[in-house]
Coordinates of C-alpha atoms in Angstrom, one line a residue:
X1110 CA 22.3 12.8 35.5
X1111 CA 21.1 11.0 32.3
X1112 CA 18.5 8.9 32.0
X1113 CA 19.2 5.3 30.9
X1114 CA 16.4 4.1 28.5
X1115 CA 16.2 0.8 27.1
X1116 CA 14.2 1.0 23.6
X1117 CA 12.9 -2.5 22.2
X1118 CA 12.5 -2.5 18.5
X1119 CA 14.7 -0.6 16.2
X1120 CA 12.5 0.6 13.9
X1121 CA 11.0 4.1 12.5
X1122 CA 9.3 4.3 16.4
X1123 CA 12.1 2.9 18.1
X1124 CA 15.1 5.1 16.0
X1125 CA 13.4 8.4 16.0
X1126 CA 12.9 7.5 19.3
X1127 CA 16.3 6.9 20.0
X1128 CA 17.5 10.2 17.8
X1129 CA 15.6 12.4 20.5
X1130 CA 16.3 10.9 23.6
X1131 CA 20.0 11.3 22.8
X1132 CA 19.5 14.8 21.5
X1133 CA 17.5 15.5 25.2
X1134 CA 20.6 14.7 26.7
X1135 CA 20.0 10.5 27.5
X1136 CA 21.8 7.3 27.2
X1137 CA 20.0 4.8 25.0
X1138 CA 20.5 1.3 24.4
X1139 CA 18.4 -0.2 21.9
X1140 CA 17.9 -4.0 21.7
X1141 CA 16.3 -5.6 18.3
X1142 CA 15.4 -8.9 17.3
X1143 CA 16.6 -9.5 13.6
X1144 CA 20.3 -10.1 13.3
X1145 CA 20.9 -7.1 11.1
X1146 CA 19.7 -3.5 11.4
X1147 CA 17.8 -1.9 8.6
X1148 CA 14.0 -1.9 7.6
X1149 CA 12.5 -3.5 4.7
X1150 CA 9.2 -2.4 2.8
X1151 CA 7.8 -0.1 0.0
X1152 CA 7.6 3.5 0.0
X1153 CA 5.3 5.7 2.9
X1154 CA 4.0 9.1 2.6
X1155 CA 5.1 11.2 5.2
X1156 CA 3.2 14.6 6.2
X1157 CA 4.0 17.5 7.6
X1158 CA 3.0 16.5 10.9
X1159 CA 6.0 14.6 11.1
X1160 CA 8.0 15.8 8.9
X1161 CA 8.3 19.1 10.8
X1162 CA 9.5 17.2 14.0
X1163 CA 12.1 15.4 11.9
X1164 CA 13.2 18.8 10.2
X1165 CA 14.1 19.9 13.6
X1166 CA 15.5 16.5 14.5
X1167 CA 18.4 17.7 12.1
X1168 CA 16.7 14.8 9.2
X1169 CA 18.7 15.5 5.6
X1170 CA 15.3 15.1 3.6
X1171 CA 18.4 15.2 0.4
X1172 CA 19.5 12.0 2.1
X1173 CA 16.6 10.3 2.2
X1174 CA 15.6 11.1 -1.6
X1175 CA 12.6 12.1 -0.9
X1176 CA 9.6 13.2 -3.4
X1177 CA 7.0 16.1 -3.5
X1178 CA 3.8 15.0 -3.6
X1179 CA 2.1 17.8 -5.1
X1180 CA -1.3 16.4 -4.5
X1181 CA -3.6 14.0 -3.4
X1182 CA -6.5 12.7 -5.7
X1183 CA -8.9 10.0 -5.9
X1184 CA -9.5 8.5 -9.4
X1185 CA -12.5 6.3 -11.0
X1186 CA -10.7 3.0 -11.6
X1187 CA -13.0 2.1 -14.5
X1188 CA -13.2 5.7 -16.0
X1189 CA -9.9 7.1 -15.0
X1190 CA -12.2 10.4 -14.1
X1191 CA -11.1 12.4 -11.3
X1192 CA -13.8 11.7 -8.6
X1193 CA -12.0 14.5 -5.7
X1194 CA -8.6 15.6 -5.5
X1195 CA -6.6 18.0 -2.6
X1196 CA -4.4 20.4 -4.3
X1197 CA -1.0 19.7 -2.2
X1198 CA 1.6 22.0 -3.9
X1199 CA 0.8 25.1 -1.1
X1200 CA 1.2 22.0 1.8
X1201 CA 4.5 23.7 2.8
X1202 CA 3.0 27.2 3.2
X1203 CA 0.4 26.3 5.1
X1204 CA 1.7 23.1 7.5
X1205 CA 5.0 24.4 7.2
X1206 CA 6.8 21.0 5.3
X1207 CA 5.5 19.7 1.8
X1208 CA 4.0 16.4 1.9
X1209 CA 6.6 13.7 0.5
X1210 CA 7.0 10.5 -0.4
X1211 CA 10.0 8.3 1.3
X1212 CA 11.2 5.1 0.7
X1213 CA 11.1 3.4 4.0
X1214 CA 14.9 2.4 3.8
X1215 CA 15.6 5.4 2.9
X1216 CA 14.2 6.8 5.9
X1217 CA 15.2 4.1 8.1
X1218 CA 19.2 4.7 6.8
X1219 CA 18.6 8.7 7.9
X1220 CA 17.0 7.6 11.3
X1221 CA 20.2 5.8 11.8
X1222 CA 22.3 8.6 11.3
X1223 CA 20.6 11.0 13.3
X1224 CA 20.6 8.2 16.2
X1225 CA 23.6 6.8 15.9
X1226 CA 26.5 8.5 14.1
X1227 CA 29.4 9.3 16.3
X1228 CA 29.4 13.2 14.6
X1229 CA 25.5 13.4 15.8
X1230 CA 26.4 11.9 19.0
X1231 CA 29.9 14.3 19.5
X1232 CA 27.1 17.4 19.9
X1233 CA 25.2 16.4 23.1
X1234 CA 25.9 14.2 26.5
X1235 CA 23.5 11.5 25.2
X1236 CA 24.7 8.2 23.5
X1237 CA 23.0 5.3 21.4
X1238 CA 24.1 1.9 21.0
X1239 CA 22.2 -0.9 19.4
X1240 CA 22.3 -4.8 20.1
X1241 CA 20.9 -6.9 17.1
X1242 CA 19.7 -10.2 17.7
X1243 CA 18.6 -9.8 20.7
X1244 CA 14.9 -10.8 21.9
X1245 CA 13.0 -9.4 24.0
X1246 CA 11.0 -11.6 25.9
X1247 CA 9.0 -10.2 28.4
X1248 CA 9.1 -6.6 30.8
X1249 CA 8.3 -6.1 33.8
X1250 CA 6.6 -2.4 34.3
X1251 CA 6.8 -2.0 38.1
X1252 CA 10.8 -2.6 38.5
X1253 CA 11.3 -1.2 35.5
X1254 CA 13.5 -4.5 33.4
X1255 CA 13.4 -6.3 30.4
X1256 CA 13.8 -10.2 30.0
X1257 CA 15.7 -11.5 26.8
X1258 CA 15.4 -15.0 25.3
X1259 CA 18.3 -16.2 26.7
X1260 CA 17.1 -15.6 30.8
X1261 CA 18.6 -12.0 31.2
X1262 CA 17.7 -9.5 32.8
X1263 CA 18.4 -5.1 31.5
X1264 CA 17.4 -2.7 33.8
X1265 CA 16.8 1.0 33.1
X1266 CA 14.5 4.1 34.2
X1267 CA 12.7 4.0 31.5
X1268 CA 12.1 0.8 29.0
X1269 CA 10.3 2.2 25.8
X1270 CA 8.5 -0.6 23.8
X1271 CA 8.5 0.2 20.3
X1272 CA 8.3 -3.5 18.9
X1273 CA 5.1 -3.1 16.2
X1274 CA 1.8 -4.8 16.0
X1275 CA 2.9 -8.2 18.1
X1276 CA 4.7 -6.2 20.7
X1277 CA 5.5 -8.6 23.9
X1278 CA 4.9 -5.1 25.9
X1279 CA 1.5 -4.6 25.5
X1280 CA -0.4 -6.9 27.6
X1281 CA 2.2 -6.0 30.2
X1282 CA 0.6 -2.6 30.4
X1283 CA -2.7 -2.5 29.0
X1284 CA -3.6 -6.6 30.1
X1285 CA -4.3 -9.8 27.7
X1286 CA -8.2 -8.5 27.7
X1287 CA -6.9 -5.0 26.8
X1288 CA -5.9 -6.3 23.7
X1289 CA -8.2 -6.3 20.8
X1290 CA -7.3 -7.1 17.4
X1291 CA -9.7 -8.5 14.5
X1292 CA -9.7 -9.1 10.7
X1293 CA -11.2 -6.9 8.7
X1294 CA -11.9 -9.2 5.9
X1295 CA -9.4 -7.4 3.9
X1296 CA -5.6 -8.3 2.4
X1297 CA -2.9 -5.5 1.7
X1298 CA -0.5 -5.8 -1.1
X1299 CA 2.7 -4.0 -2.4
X1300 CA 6.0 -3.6 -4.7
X1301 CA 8.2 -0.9 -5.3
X1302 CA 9.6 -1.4 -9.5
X1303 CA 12.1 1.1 -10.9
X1304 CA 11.1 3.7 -13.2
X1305 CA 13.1 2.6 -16.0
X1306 CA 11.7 -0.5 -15.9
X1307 CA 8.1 0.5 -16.5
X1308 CA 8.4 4.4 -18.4
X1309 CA 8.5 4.1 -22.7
X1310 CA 6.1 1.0 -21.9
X1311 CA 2.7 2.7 -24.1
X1312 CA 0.5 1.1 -21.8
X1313 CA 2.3 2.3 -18.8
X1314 CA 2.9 5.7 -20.5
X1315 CA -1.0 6.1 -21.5
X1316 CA -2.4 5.8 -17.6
X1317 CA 1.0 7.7 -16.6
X1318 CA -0.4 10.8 -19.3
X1319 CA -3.7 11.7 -16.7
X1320 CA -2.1 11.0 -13.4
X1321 CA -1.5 13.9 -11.3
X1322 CA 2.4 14.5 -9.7
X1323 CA 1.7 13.3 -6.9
X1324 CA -0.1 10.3 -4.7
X1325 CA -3.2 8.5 -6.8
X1326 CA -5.3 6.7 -5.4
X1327 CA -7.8 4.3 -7.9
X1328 CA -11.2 3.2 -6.8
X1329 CA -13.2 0.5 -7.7
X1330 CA -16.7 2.6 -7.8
X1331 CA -18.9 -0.7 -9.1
X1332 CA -18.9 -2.7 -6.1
X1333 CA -20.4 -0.9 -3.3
X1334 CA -19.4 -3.6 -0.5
X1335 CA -16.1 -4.2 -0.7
X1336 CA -13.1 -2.2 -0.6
X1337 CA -11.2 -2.0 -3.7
X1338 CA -8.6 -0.2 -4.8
X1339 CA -4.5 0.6 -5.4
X1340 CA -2.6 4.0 -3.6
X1341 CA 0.3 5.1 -6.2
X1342 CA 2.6 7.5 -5.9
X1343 CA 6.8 7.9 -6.8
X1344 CA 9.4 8.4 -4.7
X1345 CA 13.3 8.3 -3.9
X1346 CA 14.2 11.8 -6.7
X1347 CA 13.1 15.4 -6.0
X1348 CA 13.1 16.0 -9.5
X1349 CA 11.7 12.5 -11.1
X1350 CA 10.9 9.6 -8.9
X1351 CA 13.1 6.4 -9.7
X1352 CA 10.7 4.3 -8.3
X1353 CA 6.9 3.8 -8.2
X1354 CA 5.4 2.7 -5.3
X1355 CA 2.1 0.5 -5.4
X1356 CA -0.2 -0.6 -2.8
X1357 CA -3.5 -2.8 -3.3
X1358 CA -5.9 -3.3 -1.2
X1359 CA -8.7 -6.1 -1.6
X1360 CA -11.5 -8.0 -0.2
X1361 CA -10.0 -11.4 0.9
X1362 CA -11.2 -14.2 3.0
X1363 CA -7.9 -15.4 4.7
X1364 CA -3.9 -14.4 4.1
X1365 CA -3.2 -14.1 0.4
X1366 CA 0.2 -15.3 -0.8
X1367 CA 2.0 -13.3 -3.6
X1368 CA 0.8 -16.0 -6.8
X1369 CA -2.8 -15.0 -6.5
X1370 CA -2.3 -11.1 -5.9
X1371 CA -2.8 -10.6 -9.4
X1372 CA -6.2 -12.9 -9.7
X1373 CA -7.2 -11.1 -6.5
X1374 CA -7.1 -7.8 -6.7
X1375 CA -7.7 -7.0 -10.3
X1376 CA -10.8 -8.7 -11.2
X1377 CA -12.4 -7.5 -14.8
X1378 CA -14.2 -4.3 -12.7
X1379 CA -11.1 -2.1 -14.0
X1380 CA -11.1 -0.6 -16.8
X1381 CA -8.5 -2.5 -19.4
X1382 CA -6.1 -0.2 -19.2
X1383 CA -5.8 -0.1 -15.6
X1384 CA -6.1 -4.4 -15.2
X1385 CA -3.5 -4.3 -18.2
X1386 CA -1.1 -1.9 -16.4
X1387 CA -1.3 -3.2 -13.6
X1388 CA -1.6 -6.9 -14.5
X1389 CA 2.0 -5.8 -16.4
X1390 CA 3.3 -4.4 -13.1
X1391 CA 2.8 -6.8 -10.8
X1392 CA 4.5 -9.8 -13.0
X1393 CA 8.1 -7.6 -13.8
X1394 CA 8.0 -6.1 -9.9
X1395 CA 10.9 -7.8 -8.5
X1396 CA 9.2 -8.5 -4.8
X1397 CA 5.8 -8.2 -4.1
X1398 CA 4.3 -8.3 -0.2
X1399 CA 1.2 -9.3 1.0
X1400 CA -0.3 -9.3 4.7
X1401 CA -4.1 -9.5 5.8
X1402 CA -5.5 -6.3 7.6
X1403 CA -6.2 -5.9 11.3
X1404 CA -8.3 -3.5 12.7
X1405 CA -7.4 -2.4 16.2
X1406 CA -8.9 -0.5 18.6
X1407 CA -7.3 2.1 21.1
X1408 CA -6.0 1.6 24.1
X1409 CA -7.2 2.6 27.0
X1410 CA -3.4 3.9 28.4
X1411 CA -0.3 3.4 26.7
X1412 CA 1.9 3.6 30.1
X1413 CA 2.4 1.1 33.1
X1414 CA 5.0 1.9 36.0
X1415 CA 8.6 2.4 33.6
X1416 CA 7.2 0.8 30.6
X1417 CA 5.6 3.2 27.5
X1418 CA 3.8 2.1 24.5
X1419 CA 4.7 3.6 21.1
X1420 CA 4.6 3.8 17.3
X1421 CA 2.1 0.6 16.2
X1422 CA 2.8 -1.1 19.5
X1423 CA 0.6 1.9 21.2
X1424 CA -1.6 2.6 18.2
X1425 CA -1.4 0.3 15.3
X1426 CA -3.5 1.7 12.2
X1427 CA -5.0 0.7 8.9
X1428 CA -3.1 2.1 5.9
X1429 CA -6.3 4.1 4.8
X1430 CA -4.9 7.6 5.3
X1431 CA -1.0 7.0 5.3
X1432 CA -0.5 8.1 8.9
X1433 CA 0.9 4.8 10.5
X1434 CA 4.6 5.9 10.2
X1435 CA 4.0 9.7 10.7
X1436 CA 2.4 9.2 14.1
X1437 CA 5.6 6.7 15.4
X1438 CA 7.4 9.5 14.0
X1439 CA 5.4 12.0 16.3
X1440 CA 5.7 9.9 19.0
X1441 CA 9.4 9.8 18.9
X1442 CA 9.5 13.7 18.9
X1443 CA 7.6 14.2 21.5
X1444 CA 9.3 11.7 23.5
X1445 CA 12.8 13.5 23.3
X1446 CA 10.9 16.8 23.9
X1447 CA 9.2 15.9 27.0
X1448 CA 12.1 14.6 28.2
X1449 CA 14.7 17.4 27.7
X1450 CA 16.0 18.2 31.3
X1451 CA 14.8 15.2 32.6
X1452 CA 17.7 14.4 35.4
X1453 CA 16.0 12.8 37.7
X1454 CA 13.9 9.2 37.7
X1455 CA 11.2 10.1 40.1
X1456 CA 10.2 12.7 37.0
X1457 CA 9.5 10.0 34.7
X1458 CA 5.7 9.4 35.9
X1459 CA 5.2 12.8 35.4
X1460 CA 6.3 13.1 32.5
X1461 CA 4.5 9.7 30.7
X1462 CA 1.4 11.0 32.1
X1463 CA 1.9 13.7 30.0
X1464 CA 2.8 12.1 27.1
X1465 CA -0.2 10.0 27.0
X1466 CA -2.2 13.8 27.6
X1467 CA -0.6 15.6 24.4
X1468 CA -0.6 12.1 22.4
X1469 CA -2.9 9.3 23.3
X1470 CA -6.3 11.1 22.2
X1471 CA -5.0 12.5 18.8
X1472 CA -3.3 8.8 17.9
X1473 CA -6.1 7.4 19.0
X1474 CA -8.3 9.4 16.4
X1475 CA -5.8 9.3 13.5
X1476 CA -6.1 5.5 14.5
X1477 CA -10.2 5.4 13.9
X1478 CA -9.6 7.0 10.9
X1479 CA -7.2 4.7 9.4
X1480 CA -10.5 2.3 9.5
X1481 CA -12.1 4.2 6.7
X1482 CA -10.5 5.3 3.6
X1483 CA -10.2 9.0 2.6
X1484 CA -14.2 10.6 1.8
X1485 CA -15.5 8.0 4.0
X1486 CA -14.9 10.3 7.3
X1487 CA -18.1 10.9 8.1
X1488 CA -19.0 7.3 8.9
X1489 CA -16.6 7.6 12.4
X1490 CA -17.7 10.8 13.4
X1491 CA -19.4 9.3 16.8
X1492 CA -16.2 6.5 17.1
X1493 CA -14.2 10.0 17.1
X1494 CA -16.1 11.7 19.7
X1495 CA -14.8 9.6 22.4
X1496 CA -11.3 10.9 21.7
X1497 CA -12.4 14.6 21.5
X1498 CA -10.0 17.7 23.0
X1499 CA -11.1 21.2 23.2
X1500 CA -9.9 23.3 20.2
X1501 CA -9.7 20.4 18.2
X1502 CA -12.6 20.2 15.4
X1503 CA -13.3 16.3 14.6
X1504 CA -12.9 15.7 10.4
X1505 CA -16.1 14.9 8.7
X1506 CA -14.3 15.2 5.0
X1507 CA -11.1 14.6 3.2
X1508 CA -10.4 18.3 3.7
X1509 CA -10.9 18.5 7.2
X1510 CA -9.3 15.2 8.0
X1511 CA -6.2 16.9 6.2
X1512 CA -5.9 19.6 8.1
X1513 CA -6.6 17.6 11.4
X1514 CA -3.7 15.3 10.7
X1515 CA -1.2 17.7 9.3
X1516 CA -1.8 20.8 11.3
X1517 CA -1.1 19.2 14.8
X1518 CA 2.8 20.1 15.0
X1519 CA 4.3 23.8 15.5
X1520 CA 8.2 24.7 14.3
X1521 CA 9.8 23.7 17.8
X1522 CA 8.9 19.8 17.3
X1523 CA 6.1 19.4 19.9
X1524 CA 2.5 19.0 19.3
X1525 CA 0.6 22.0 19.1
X1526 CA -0.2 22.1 22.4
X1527 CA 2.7 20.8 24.6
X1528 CA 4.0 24.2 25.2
X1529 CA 0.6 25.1 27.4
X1530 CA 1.0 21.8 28.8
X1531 CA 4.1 22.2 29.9
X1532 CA 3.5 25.6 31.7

């Protein structure tokens, strides 16, 4: 018989989630907080890694509008000088997917699809239903239930927490001291503005003349403390990206509301025509988000009794390295794959025990390296030993830390290694 699962969160995680447990054959019931279903946010990169499980997911990437990123480059931010740059354009050859960028919506909508649409649904024995509005309250791991807000209790064999950074889950399985989250000192910024509304400016069109096609990222190389600097790249048009994507990061000492992004992030240690640019940007975007950074470090286990941890809830991450949303995605595959012929409950401890075997250790790197931004690897090499597998060589370099993150996923959606594991 099918497995009922009870998924908390509807989000990338909880959806791609949801897509492969029904495709494996299992009844889903997702319940999520906000009264409507759809994500909000700017654009993320997404990397082969992931991209290959969602290829065999059945994802349209035509539907979700995605964009080639044909490389990867850091740039002086007073100089405009190329200071390193991966060449991205062979990504597909050699990982087997190009690297792309997605508008999260975008994503989110095909995520949906692939979860939910009665046509998806009509080709296996597995269903998905969602309940918006609801909140989950609490879950209890051992007899395997969730609590909502209004007293209620929803049982299943399986309750898969996929509810983000403040995830009611967590302690449940890892414990309050289990926990541990701190500031990094740092605030995050970002808005999406249509192409049209920027391209024929001359400013816009002089910086636009040496950026690369593909995801820029600007440093400020004066100030050797802090981190400075804005990730840029296009996305929802194969052929021209209708919308540019911008993300700022900045030394800040508490939560920094929207007014003072500009004052904060682009003090005078641009170059003119990158403060001008983006000075220009940032006052016609039509929404602009901010958030302070957390750093977070991994759990010890992601699994307690019926209850599993995934997407940020398991392994939340810094945006240095644009591998937050690929490894929920991840997680999701490999959920659904480990799962497939799953007909019996008294499998299930089995089978999380593996999970956290072909998943915890490599999230759980990714996750250190999200703490420094790409060129820095080297500083985490001993944080990264701790999380070491055999076969696996630990990234001291921008090169090496894109091959470690893209490489990880073969063509049949598992993780390079959960074939052997599965012997």
């Amino acid at each position: 018989m099918p497995l009922q699962v009870i998924i908390v969160g509807a989000g990338l995680a909880g959806l791609c989630a949801a897509a492969a447990l029904r495709q494996a054959g299992h009844q889903v019931q997702i319940f999520e907080k906000s009264q409507f279903l759809g994500e909000v946010g700017a654009a993320v990169v997404l990397s082969p890694n992931s991209s290959s499980v969602l290829a065999q997911m059945g994802f349209s990437f035509d539907r979700a509008r995605v964009r080639q990123l044909k490389t990867w480059e850091s740039v002086d931010g007073i100089t405009l000088d190329a200071i390193g740059s991966v060449d991205q354009s062979g990504c597909e050859e050699k990982f087997g997917m190009p690297l792309m960028g997605v508008h999260r919506v975008d994503l989110h909508n095909e995520l949906m699809r692939l979860a939910c649409d009665d046509s998806q649904q009509a080709s296996s024995t597995g269903a998905v239903s969602v309940r918006c509005g609801v909140k989950v309250v609490g879950v209890m791991p051992d007899k395997g239930y969730v609590q909502l807000e209004d007293g209620t209790r929803h049982y299943a064999d399986l309750v898969v927490a996929a509810d983000g950074l403040h995830s009611v889950a967590r302690a449940a399985v890892v414990g309050v001291d289990g926990v541990t989250s701190a500031y990094t000192g740092f605030s995050a910024f970002r808005f999406l503005i249509p192409s049209d509304m920027v391209k024929g400016n001359p400013e816009f069109d002089e910086v636009l003349s040496w950026k690369s096609d593909g995801l820029s990222v600007l440093l400020d190389t004066r100030d050797k403390i802090n981190e400075r600097h804005m990730a840029w790249y296009e996305c929802q048009g194969s052929v021209s990206g209708e919308v540019q994507n911008l993300v700022g990061i900045h030394p800040s000492a508490n939560t920094v509301k929207s007014e003072d992004i500009e004052g904060a992030a682009f003090e005078p240690r641009w170059t003119n025509r990158t403060t001008d640019l983006f000075a220009y940007t940032v006052r016609i975007a039509p929404d602009i988000r901010s958030w302070p950074l957390m750093k977070n470090d991994p759990l010890r286990k992601w699994s307690k009794g019926k209850v599993l941890l995934i997407g940020d809830a398991a392994h939340a991450m810094l945006p240095f390295g644009g591998q937050g949303a690929n490894q929920a995605l991840e997680d999701g595959g490999a959920l659904g794959y480990l799962f497939r012929g799953v007909d019996n409950a008294a499998e299930i401890p089995t089978r999380l025990a593996l999970f956290e075997t072909v998943r915890r250790k490599r999230a759980s790197r990714i996750q250190i390296l999200s703490t420094v931004r790409i060129g820095k690897e080297i500083e985490v090499e001993k944080l990264l030993q701790e999380y070491g597998e055999p076969g696996v060589s630990l990234p001291t370099s921008f090169e090496e830390r894109t091959h470690h993150d893209f490489r990880s996923v073969s063509s049949s959606t598992t993780p390079f290694h959960f074939r052997s594991c599965l012997r």
